[in-house]
Coordinates of C-alpha atoms (C1' of nucleotides) in Angstrom, one line a residue:
Chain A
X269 CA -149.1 -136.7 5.7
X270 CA -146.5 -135.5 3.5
X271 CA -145.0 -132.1 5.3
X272 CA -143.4 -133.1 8.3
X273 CA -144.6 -131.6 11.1
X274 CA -142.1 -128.8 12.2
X275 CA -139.3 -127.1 10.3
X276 CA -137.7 -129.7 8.1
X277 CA -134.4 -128.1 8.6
X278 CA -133.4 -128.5 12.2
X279 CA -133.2 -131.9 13.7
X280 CA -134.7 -134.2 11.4
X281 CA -134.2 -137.6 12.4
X282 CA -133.4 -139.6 9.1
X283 CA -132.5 -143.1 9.2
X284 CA -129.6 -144.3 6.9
X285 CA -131.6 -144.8 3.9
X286 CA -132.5 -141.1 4.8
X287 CA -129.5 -139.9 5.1
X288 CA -127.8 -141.3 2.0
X289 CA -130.6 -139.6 0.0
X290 CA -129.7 -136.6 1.5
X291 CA -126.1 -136.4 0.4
X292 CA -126.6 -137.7 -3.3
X293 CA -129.3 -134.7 -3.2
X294 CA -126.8 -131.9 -2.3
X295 CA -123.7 -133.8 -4.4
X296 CA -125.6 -133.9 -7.7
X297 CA -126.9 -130.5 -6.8
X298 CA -123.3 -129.2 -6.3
X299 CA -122.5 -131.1 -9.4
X300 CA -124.9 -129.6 -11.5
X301 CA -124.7 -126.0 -9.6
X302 CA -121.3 -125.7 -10.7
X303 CA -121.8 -126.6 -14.2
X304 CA -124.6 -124.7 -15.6
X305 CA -124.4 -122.3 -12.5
X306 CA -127.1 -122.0 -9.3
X307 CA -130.2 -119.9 -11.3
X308 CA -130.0 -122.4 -14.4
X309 CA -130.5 -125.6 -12.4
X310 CA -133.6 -126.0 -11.5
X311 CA -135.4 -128.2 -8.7
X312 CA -136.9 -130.3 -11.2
X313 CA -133.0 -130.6 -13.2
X314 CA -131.6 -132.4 -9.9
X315 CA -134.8 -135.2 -8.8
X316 CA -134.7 -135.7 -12.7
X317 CA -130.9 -136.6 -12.4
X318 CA -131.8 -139.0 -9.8
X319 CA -134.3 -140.7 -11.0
X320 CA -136.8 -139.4 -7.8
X321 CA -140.2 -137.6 -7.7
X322 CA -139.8 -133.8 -6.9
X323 CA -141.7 -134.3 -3.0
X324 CA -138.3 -136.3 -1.9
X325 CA -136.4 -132.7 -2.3
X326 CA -138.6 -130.8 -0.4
X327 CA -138.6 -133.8 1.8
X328 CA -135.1 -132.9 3.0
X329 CA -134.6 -128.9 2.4
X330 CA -136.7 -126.2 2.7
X331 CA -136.0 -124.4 -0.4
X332 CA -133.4 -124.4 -3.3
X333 CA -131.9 -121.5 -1.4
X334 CA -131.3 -123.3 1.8
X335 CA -130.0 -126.1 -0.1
X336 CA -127.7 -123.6 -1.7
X337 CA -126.4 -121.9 1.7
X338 CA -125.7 -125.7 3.0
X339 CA -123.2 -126.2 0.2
X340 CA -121.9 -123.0 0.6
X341 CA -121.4 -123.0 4.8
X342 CA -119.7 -126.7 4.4
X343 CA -117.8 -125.7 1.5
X344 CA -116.3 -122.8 3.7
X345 CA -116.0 -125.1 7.0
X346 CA -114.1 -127.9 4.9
X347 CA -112.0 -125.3 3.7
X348 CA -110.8 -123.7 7.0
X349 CA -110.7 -127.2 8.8
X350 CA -108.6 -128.0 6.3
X351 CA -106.2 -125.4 6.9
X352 CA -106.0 -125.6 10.4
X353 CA -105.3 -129.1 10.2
X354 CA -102.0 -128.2 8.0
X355 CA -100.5 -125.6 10.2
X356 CA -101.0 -127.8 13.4
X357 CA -97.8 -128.2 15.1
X358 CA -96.2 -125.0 13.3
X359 CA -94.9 -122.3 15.9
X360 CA -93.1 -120.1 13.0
X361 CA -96.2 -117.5 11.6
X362 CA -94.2 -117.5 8.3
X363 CA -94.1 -121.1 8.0
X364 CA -97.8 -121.1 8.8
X365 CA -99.1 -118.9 6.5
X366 CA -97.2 -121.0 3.7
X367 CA -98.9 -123.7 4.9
X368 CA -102.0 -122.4 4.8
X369 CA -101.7 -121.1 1.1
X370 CA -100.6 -124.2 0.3
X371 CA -103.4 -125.8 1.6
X372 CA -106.1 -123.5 0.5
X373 CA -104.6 -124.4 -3.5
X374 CA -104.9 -128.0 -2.6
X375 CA -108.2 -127.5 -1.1
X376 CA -109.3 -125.5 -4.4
X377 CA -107.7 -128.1 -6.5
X378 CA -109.6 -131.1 -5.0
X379 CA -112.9 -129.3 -4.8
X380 CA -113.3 -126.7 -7.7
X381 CA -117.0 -127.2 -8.1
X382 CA -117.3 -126.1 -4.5
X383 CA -114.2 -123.3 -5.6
X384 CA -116.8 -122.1 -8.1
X385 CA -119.9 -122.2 -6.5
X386 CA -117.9 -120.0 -3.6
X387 CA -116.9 -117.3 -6.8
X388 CA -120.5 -117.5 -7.4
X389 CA -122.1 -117.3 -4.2
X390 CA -119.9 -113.6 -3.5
X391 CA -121.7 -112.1 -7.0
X392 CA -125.5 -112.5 -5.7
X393 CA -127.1 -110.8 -2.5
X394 CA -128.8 -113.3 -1.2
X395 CA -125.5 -115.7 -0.6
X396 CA -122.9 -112.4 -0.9
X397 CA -123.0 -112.2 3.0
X398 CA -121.9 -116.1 3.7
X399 CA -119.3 -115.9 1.2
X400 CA -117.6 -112.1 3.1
X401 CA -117.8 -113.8 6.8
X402 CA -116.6 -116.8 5.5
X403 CA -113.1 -114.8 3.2
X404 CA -113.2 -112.5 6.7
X405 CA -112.5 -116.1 8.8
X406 CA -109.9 -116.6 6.9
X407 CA -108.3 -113.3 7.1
X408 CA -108.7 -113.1 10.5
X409 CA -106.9 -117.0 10.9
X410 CA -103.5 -114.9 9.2
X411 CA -103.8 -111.8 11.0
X412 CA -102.4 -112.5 14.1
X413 CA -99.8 -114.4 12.2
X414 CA -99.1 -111.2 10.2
X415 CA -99.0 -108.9 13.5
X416 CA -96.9 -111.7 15.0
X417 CA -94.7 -111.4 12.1
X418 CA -94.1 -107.8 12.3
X419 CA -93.4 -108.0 15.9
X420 CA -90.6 -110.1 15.7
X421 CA -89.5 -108.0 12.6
X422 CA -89.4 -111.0 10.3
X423 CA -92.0 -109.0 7.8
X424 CA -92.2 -105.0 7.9
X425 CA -95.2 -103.1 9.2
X426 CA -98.6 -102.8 7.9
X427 CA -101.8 -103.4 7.7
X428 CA -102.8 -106.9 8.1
X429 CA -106.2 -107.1 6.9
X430 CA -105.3 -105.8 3.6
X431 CA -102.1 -107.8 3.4
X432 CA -104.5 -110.9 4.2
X433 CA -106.9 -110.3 1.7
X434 CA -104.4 -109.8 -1.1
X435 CA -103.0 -113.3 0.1
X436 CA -106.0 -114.3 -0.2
X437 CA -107.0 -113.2 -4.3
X438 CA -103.6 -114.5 -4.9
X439 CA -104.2 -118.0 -4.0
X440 CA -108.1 -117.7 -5.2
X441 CA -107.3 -116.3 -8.5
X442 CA -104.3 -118.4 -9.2
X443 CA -106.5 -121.3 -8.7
X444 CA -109.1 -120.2 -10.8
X445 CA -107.4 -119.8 -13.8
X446 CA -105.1 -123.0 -13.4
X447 CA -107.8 -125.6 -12.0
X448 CA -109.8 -125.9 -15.5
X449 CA -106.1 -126.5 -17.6
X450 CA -105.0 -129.9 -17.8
X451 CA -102.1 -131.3 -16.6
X452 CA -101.6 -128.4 -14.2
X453 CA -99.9 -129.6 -11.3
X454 CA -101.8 -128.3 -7.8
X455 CA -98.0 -128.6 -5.9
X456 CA -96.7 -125.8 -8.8
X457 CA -99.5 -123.5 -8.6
X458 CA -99.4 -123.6 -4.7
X459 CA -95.6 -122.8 -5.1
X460 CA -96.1 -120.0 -7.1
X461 CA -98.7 -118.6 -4.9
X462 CA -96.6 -119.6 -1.5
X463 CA -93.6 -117.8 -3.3
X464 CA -95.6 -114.7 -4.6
X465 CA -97.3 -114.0 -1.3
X466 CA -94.6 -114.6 1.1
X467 CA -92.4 -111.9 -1.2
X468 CA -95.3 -109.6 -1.0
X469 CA -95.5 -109.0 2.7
X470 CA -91.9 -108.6 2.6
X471 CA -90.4 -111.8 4.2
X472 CA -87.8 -113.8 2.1
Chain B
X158 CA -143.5 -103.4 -39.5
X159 CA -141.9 -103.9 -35.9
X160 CA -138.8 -105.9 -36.4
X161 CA -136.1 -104.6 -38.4
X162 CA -135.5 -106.3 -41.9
X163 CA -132.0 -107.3 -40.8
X164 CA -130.4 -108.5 -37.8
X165 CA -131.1 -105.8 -34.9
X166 CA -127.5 -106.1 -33.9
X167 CA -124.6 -104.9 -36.5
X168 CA -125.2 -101.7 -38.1
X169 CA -128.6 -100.5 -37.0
X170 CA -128.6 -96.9 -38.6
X171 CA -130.0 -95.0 -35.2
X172 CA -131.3 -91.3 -34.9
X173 CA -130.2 -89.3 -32.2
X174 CA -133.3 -90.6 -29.9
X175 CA -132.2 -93.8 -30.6
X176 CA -128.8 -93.9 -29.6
X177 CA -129.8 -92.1 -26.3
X178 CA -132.2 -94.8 -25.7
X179 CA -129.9 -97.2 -26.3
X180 CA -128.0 -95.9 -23.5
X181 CA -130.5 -95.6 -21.2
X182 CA -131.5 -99.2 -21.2
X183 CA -127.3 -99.9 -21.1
X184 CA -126.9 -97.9 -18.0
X185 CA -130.2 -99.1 -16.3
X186 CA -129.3 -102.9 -17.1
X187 CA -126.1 -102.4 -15.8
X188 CA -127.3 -101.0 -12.8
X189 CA -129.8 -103.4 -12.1
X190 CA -127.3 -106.6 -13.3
X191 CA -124.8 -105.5 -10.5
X192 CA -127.4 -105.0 -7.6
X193 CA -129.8 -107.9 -8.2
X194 CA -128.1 -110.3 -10.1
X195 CA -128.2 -111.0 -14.0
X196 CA -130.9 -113.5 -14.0
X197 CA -132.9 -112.3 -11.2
X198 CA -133.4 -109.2 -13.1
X199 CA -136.0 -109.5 -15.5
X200 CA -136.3 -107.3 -19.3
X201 CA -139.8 -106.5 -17.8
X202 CA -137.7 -104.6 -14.6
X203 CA -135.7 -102.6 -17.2
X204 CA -138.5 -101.3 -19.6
X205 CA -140.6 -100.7 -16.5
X206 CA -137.6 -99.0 -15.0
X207 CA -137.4 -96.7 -18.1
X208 CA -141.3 -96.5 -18.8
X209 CA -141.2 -97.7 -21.8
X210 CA -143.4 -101.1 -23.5
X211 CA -141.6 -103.9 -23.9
X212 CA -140.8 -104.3 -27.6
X213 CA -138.6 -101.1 -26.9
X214 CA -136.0 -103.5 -25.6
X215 CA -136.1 -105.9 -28.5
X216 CA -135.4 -103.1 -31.1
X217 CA -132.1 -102.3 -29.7
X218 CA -131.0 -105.7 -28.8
X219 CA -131.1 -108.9 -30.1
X220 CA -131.7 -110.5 -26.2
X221 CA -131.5 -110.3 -22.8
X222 CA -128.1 -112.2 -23.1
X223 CA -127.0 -110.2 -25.8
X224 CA -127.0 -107.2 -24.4
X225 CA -125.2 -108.5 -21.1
X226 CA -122.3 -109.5 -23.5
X227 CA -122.0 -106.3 -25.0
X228 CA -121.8 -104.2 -21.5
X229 CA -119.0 -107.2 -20.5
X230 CA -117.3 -106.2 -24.0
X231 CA -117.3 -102.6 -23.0
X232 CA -116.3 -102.9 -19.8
X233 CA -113.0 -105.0 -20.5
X234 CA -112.5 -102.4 -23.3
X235 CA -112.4 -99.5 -21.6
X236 CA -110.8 -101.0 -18.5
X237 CA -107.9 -101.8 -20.4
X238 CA -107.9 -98.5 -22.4
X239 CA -107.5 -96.7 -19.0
X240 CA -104.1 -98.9 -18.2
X241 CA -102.7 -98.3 -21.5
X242 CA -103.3 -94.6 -21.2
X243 CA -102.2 -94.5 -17.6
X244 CA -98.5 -96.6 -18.8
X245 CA -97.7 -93.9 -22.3
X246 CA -94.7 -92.9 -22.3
X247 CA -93.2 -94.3 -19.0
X248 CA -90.4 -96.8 -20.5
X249 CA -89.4 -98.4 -17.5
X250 CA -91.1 -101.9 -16.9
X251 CA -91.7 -102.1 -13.5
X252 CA -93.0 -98.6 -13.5
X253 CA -95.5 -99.3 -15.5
X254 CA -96.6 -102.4 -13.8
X255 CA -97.4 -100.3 -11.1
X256 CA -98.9 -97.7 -13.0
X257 CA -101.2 -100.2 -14.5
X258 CA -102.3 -102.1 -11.2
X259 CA -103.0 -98.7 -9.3
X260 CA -105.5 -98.1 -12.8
X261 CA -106.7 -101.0 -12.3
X262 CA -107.6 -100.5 -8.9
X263 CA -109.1 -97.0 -9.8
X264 CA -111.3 -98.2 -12.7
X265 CA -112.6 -100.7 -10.2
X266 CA -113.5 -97.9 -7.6
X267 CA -115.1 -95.6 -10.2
X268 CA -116.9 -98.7 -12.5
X269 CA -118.1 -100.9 -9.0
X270 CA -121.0 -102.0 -10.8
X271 CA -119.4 -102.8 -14.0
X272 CA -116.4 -104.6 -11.9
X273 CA -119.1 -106.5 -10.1
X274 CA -120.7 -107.9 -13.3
X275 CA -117.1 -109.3 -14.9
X276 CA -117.0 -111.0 -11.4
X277 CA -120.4 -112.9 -11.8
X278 CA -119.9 -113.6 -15.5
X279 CA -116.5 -115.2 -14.5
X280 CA -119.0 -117.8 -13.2
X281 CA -121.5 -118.1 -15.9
X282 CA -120.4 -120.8 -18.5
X283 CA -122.7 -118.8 -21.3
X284 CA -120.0 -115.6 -20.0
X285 CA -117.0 -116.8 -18.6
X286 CA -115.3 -117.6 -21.7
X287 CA -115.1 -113.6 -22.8
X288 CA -113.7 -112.8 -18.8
X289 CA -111.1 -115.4 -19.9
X290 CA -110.1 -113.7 -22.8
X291 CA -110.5 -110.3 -21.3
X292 CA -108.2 -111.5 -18.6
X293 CA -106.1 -113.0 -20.6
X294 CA -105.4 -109.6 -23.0
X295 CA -104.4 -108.0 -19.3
X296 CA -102.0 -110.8 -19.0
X297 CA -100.8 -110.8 -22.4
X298 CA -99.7 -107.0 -21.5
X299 CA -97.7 -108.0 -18.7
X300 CA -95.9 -110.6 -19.7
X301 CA -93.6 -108.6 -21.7
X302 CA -93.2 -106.6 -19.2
X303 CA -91.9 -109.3 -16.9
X304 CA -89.6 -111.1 -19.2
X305 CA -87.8 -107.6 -20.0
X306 CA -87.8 -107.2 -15.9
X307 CA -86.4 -110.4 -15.9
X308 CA -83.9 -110.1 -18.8
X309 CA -82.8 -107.1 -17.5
X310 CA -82.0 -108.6 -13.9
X311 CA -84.8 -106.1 -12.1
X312 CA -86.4 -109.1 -11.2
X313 CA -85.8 -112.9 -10.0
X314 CA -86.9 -115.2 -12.8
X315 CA -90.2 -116.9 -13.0
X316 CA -93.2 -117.9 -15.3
X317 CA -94.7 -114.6 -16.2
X318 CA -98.0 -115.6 -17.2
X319 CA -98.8 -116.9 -13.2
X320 CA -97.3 -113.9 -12.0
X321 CA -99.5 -112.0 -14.0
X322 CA -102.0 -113.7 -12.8
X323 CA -101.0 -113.7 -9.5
X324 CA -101.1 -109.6 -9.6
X325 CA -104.5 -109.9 -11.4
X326 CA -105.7 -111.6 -8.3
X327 CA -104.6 -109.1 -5.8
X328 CA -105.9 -105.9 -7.4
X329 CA -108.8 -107.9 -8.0
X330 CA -109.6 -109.0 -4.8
X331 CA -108.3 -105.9 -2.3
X332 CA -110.5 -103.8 -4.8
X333 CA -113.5 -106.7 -4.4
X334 CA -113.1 -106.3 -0.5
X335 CA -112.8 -102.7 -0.1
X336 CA -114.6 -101.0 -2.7
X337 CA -118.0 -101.8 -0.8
X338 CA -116.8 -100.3 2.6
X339 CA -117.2 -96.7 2.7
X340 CA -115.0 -94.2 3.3
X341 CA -112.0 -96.3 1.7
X342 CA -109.4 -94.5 -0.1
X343 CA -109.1 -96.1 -3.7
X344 CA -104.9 -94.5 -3.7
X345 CA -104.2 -96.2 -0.5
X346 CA -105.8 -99.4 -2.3
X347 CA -103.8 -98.6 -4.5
X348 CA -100.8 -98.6 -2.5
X349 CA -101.2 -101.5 -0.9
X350 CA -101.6 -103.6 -4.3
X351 CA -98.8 -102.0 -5.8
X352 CA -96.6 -102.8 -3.0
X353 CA -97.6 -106.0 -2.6
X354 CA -97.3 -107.2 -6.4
X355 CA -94.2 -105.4 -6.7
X356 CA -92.9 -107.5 -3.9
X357 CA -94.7 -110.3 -5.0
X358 CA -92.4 -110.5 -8.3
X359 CA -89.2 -109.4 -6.4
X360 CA -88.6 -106.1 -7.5
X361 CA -88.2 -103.8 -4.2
Chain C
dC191 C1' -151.4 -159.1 11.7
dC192 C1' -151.7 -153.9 12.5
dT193 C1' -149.5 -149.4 13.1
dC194 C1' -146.4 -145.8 13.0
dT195 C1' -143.1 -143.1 10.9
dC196 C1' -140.1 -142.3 7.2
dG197 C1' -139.8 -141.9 2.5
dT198 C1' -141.8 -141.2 -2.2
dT199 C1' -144.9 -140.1 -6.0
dG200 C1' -146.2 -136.9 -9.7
dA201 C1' -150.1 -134.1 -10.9
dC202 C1' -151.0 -129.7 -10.0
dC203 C1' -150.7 -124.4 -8.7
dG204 C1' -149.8 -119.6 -9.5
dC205 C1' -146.6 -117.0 -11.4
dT206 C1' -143.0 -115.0 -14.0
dC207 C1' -139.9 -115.5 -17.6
dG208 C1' -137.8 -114.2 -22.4
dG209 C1' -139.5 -113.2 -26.5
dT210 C1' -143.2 -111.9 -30.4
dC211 C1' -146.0 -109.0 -33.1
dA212 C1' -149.8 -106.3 -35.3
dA213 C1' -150.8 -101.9 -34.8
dG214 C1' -149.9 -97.2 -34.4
dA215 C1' -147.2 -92.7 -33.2
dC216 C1' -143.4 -89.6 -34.2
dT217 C1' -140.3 -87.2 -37.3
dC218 C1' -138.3 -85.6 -41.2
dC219 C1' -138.2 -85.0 -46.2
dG220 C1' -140.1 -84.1 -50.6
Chain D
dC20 C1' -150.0 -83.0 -47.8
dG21 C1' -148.1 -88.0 -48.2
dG22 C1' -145.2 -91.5 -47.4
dA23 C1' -141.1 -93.8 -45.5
dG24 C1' -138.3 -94.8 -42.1
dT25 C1' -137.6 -94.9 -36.9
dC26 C1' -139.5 -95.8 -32.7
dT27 C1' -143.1 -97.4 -29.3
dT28 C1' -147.0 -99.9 -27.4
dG29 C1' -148.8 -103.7 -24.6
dA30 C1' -151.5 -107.8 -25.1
dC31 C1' -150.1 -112.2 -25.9
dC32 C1' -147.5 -116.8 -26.1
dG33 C1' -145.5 -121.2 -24.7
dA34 C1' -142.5 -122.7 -21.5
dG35 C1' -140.6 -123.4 -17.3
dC36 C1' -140.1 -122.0 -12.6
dG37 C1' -140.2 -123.0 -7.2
dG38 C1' -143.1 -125.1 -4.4
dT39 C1' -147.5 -127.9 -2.5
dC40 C1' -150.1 -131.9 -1.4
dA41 C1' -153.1 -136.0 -0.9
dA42 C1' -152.1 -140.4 -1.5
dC43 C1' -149.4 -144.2 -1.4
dG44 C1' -145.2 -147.7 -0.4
dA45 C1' -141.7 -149.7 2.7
dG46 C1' -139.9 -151.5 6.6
dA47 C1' -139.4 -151.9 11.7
dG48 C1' -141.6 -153.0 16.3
dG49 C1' -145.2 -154.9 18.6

DNA sequence: CCTCTCGTTGACCGCTCGGTCAAGACTCCG
DNA sequence: CGGAGTCTTGACCGAGCGGTCAACGAGAGG
């Protein structure tokens, strides 16, 4: 038999072979996702690309959607570990936030098909919901940073939800518009952003 | 005979009906474009939206594509007509930087749908390269701006294109987040972008 | 050798898409 | 009235879509 028996999403057991199919499945499809964006690609587009019969994707994912909201939840995971791996180790909530900035450039430089998928993903209903829970982890990483900052009077008062998500279209938009220029350096943009965020909630 | 002589697009000589029609399928489009999704709603959705037969569609615009550019086109427009009325005759520079982001902001609260639409073309390579330049022309208005600020010692020096940018992205964003949450002021939006971008560039 | 599961094939299905077009209705002018 | 635009109809087209499935390898364990 061809379908496998239960749900093909939750605990397939795929041997190595499997496995490997797997990921050249969802990085060709994040490949091609990016470039001619998510309604333009088609099934058939991404088992042509690899040279494979069109079962073997509905061998590993439910649907083009599901396939979709996998790229999308590891995208966002990747990005936030990546974060909280830079501001281990810093007490100062300043110095954390900058770190954080810096690394969510970095992060946007090293992965801007996943970067534009993201963009994507917030413009269509069926994904838009991933995308806000995903931007609202994020916020709610700096808020207590931001609160923390006001506390100790190194930032004046306000609200920090709103001061988080203008951090965040700062760093987001930034990105987007210097990723796709050559030669742009991804240490320069995340200054800028680092410089142009800290100013506007008021330290430095 | 159906199909106009001459290309359906510049100078169609419309009666009074037509132009209203026109209309209607702009307004309906752009309704449908922001809460489904551009290619998730079909040209059959619209003209059964309106009642009308198909070929209705086809007489006012060239295609389905053609007539998303066009509502894009007119969006930018008039976004960027409601800044440059909202800055006339105010002379200092970073008055009318906040004058313009707190426009910006409002034409985003009063135009969600249309604000929503720039957002998805931005990821649509057949779109994104008018968003660029539409972007770009908002830029282009503040840079001037900026270097006078900076000239003129109101403000620390920098590049002025990123900053623009980097205020782009916060209006852009808090507007994004909040516009879809009811009961949100669009002035105290407002407030919080202006403060934060004038910050954000050093002035205050 | 057989067997079991994993992995793969590609023809096929029903459906919807953007777009076309011959035919006809409406409207205004002479 | 007649005729010339403007406008509308809706059946139709070829293409492509996401998704299914019976049948068939391939390789590991017995």
């Amino acid at each position: 038999m061809a379908t496998p028996k239960d749900d093909p999403s939750p605990a397939r057991r795929l041997t190595p072979r499997g496995t490997q199919r797997r990921r050249q499945i969802i990085d060709l499809a994040t490949m091609r996702f990016a470039s001619d964006g998510y309604h333009p690609t088609s099934v058939a587009d991404i088992v042509d690309g690899l040279g494979v019969g069109k079962g073997v994707f509905y061998w590993y994912f439910e649907s083009k959607e599901a396939l979709f909201e996998e790229i999308l939840r590891e995208a966002q995971k990747d990005l936030r570990r990546g974060q909280q791996r830079a501001v281990a180790n810093t007490p100062d909530p300043i110095d954390r936030m900058e770190r954080g900035i810096r690394a969510a450039v970095h992060w946007s430089f090293e992965h801007r098909d996943l970067a534009k998928l993201v963009e994507f993903a917030q413009t269509d209903e069926r994904f838009a919901h991933l995308v806000r829970n995903g931007r609202a982890a994020l916020v709610a990483d700096a808020v207590p940073l931001l609160e923390e900052a006001m506390v100790h009077g190194l930032i004046p008062p306000g609200n920090p939800e709103q001061l988080g998500y203008a951090m965040l279209g700062v760093s987001t938009n930034l990105t987007l518009v210097y990723v796709h220029q050559p030669g742009q350096d991804p240490d320069a943009i995340a200054d800028v952003a680092a410089d142009f965020c800290l100013r506007g909630i008021g330290a430095r």
